[in-house]
Short mmCIF file of C-alpha atoms in Angstrom, two decimals:
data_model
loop_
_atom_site.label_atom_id
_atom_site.label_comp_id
_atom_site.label_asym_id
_atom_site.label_seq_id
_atom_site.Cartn_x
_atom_site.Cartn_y
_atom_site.Cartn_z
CA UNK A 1037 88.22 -16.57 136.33
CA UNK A 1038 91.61 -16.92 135.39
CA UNK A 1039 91.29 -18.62 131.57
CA UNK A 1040 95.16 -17.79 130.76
CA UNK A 1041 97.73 -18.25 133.47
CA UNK A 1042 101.36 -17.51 133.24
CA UNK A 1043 102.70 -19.03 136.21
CA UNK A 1044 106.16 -17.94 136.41
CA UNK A 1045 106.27 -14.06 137.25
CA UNK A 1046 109.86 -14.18 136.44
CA UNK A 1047 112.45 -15.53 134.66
CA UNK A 1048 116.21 -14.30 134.05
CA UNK A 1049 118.38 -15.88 131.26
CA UNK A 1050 121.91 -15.38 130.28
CA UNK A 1051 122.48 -13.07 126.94
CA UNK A 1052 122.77 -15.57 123.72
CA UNK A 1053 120.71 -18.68 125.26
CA UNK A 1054 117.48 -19.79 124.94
CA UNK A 1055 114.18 -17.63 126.94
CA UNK A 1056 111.51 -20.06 127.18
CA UNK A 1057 107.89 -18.38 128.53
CA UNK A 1058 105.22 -20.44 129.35
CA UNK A 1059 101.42 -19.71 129.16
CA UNK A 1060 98.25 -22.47 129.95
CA UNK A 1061 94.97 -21.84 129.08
CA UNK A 1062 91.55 -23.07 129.96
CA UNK A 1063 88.66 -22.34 127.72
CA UNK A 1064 89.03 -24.69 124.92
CA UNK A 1065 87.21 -22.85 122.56
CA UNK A 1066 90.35 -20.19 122.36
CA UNK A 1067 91.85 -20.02 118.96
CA UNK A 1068 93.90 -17.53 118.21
CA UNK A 1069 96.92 -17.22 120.51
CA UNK A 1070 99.05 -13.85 121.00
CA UNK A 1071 102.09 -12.35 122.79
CA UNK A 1072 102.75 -8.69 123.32
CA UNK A 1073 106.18 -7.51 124.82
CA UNK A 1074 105.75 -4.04 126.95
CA UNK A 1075 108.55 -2.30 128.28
CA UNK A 1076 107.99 0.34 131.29
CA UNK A 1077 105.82 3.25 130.48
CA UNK A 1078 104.76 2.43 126.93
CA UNK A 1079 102.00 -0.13 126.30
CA UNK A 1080 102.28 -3.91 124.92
CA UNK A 1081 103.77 -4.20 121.51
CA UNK A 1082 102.68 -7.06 119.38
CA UNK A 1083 104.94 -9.86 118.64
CA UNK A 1084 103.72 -12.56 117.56
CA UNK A 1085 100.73 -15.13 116.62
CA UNK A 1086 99.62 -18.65 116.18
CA UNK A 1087 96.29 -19.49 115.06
CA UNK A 1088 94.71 -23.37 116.44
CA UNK A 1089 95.07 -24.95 113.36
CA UNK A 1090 98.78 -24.47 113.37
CA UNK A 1091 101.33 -25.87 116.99
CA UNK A 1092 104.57 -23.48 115.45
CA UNK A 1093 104.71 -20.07 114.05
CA UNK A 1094 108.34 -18.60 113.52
CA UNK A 1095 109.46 -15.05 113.21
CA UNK A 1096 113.59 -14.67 113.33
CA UNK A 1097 114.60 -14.98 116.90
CA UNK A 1098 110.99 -15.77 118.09
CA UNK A 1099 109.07 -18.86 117.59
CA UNK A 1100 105.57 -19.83 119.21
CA UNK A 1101 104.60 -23.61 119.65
CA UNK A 1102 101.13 -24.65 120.17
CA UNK A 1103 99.87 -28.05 122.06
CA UNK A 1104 96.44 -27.99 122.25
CA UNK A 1105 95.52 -30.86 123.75
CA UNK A 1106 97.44 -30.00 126.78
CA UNK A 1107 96.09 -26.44 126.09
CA UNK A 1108 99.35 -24.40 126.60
CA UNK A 1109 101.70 -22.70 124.10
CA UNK A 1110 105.11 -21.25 124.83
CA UNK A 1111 107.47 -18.92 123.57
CA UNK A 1112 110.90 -19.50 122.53
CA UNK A 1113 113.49 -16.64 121.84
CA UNK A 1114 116.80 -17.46 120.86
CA UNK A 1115 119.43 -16.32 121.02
CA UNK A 1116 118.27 -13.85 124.22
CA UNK A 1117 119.69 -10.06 123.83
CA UNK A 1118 119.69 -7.76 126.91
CA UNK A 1119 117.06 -5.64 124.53
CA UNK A 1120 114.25 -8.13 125.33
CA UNK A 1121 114.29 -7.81 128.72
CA UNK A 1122 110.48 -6.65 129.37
CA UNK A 1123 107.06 -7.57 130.37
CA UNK A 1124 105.87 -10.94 127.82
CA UNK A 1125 102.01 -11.20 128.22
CA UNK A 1126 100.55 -14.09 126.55
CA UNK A 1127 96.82 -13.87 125.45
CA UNK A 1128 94.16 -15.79 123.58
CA UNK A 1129 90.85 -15.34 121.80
CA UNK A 1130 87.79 -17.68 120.41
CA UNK A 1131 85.90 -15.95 116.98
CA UNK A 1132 83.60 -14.31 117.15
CA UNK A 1133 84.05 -12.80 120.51
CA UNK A 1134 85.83 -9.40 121.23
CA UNK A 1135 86.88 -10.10 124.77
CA UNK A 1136 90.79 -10.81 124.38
CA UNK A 1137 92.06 -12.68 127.60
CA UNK A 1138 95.67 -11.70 129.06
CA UNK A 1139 97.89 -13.70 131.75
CA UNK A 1140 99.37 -11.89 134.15
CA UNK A 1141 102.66 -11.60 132.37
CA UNK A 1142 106.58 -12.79 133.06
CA UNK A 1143 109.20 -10.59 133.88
CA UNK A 1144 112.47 -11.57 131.27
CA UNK A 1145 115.52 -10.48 132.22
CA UNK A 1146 118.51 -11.18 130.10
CA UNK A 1147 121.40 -10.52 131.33
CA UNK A 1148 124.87 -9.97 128.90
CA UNK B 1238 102.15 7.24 111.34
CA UNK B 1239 101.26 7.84 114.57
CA UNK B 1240 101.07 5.23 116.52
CA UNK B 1241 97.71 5.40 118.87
CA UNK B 1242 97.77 7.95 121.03
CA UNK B 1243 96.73 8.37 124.97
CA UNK B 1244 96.34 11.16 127.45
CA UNK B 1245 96.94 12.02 129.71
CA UNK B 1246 99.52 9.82 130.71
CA UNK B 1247 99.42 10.46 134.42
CA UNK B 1248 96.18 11.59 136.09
CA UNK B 1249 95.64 11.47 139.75
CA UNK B 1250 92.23 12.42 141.39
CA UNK B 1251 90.60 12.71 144.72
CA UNK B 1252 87.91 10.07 145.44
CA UNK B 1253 84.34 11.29 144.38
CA UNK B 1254 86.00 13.18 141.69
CA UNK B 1255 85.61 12.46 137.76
CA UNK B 1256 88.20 10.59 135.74
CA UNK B 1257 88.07 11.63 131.59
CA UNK B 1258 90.38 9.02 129.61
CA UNK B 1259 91.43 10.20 125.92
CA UNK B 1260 92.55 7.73 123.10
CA UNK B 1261 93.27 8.24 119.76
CA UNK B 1262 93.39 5.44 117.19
CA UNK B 1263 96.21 4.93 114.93
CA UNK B 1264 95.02 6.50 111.67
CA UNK B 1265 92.21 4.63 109.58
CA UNK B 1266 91.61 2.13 112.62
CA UNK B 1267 87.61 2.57 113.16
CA UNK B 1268 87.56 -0.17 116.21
CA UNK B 1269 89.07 1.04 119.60
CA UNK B 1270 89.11 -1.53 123.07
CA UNK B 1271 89.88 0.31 126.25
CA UNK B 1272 91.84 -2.47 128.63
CA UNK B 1273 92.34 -2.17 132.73
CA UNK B 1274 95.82 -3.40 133.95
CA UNK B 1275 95.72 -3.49 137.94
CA UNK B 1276 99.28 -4.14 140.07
CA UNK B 1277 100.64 -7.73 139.57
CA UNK B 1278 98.11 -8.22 137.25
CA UNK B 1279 97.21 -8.87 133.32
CA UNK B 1280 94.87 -6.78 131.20
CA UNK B 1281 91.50 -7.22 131.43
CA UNK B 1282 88.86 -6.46 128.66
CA UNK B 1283 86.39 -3.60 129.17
CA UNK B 1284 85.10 -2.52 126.52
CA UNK B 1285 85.27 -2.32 122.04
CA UNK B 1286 83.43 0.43 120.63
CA UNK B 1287 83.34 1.59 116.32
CA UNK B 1288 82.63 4.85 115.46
CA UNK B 1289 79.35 6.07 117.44
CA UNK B 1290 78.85 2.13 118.88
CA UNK B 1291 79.20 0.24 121.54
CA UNK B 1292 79.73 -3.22 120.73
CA UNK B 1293 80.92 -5.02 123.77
CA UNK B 1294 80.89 -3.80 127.06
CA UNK B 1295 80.78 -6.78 128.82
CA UNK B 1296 84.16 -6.13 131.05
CA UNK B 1297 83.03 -2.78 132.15
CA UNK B 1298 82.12 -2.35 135.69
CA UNK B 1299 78.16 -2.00 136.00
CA UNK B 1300 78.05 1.69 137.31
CA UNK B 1301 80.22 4.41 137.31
CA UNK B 1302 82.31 3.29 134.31
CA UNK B 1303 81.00 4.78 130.82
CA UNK B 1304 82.77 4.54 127.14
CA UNK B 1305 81.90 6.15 123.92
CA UNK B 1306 83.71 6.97 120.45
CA UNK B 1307 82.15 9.55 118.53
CA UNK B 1308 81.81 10.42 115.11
CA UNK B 1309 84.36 12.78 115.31
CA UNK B 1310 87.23 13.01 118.02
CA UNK B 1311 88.96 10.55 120.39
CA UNK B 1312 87.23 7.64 122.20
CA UNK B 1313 86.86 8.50 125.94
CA UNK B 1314 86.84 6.57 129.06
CA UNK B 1315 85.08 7.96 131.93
CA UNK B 1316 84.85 7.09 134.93
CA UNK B 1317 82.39 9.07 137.56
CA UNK B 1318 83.47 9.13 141.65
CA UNK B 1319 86.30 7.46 141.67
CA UNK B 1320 87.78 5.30 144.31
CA UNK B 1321 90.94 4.36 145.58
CA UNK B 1322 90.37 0.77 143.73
CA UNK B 1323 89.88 2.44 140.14
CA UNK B 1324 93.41 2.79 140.39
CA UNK B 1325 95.05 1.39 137.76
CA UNK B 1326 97.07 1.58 134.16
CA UNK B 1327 94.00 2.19 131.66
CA UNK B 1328 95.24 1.09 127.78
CA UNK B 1329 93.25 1.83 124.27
CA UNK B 1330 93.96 -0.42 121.56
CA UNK B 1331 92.99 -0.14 117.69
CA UNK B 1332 92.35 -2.30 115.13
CA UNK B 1333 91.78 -1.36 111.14
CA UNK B 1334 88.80 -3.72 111.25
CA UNK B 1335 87.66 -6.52 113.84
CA UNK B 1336 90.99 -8.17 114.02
CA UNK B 1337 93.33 -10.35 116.15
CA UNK B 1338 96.15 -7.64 116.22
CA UNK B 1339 95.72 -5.08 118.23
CA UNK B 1340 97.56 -1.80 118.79
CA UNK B 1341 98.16 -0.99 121.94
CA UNK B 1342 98.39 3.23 123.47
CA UNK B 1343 101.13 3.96 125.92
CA UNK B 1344 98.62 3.76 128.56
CA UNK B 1345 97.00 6.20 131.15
CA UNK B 1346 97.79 5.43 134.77
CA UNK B 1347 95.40 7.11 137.18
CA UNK B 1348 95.68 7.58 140.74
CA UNK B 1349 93.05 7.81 142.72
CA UNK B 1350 93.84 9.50 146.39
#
């Protein structure tokens, strides 16, 4: 059962504009919502974090929105640099349990 | 500060044969979760242990899989007669206490031929 999705398995944007990665969810008792970056060979780095009780969280070039009655969240990085081209995995958790659910990740490619 | 630590990266084995994962937890993180990434796929959850305990193994396969963390020394993943579908990219992650953030290993890809 698929309870995070991230639909598009790619997406390529132009160095300096805007990366926008989407994620939808299912289980509505998820509140906490992450996204780890991995590059090739190494394992997912933490980026950033949005708890429910919040719909933005913003950290320099990276900002995560929230909607949770639509149940989906995206990330926004502006402006893109050819050094975030890597693996974006969004994933989400309810309190209380331990079992942190991943999508299946996008591909971003920026391109200078 | 190390970072956590994995090995081996690489380990390929012939079906039937026995698969020993490694992880060592950043230092001072006492909760370690071992995570299965299969091709074209996300992570999925297998199991958190703390020191000595199993907490959660609800994402590990019923047989053949086993986890434990002891007192002293790495966590290990093990996985007994392997087949061709075990193959995958095995991560650890650590955690100081039962939190949200989560520090990920570079990973142990095993090959099973």
């Amino acid at each position: 059962d698929q309870q995070v999705k991230q639909n598009s398995p790619s997406l390529s944007v132009q160095e300096g504009r805007i990366s926008i990665l989407n994620c939808d969810y299912t289980n509505s008792m998820f509140d906490y919502f992450l996204w780890y970056k991995k590059y090739p060979a190494e394992g997912p780095t933490f980026l950033i974090s949005i708890s429910s009780i919040k719909d933005k969280n913003e950290d320099g070039r990276f900002t995560v929105f929230l909607n949770k009655s639509a149940k989906h969240l995206s990330l926004h990085i502006v402006p893109s640099q050819p050094g975030d081209s890597a693996v974006y995995f969004c994933a989400a958790r309810e309190t209380n349990n331990n079992d942190m659910r991943f999508g299946a990740g996008t591909r971003l490619t920026v391109k200078p | 500060n190390a970072g956590v630590m994995q090995n081996p990266r690489h380990l390929v084995r012939r079906r039937g044969q026995e698969a020993r994962l490694r992880c060592s937890p950043m230092k001072g993180h006492s909760h370690v979760y071992w995570y299965r990434q299969l091709p074209e796929e996300g992570l999925k959850f297998m199991v958190y242990l703390q020191k000595e305990n199993i907490i959660d193994e609800s994402g590990m396969p019923k047989e053949r899989f086993s986890a434990e963390f002891p007192k002293e020394g790495p966590s290990i993943l093990r996985i007994q007669q392997v087949v061709r579908g075990d193959s995958a990219a095995y991560f650890c992650a650590s955690s100081p206490q039962r939190s949200y953030e989560q520090y990920f290993g570079p990973g142990t890809r095993l090959t099973v031929t």
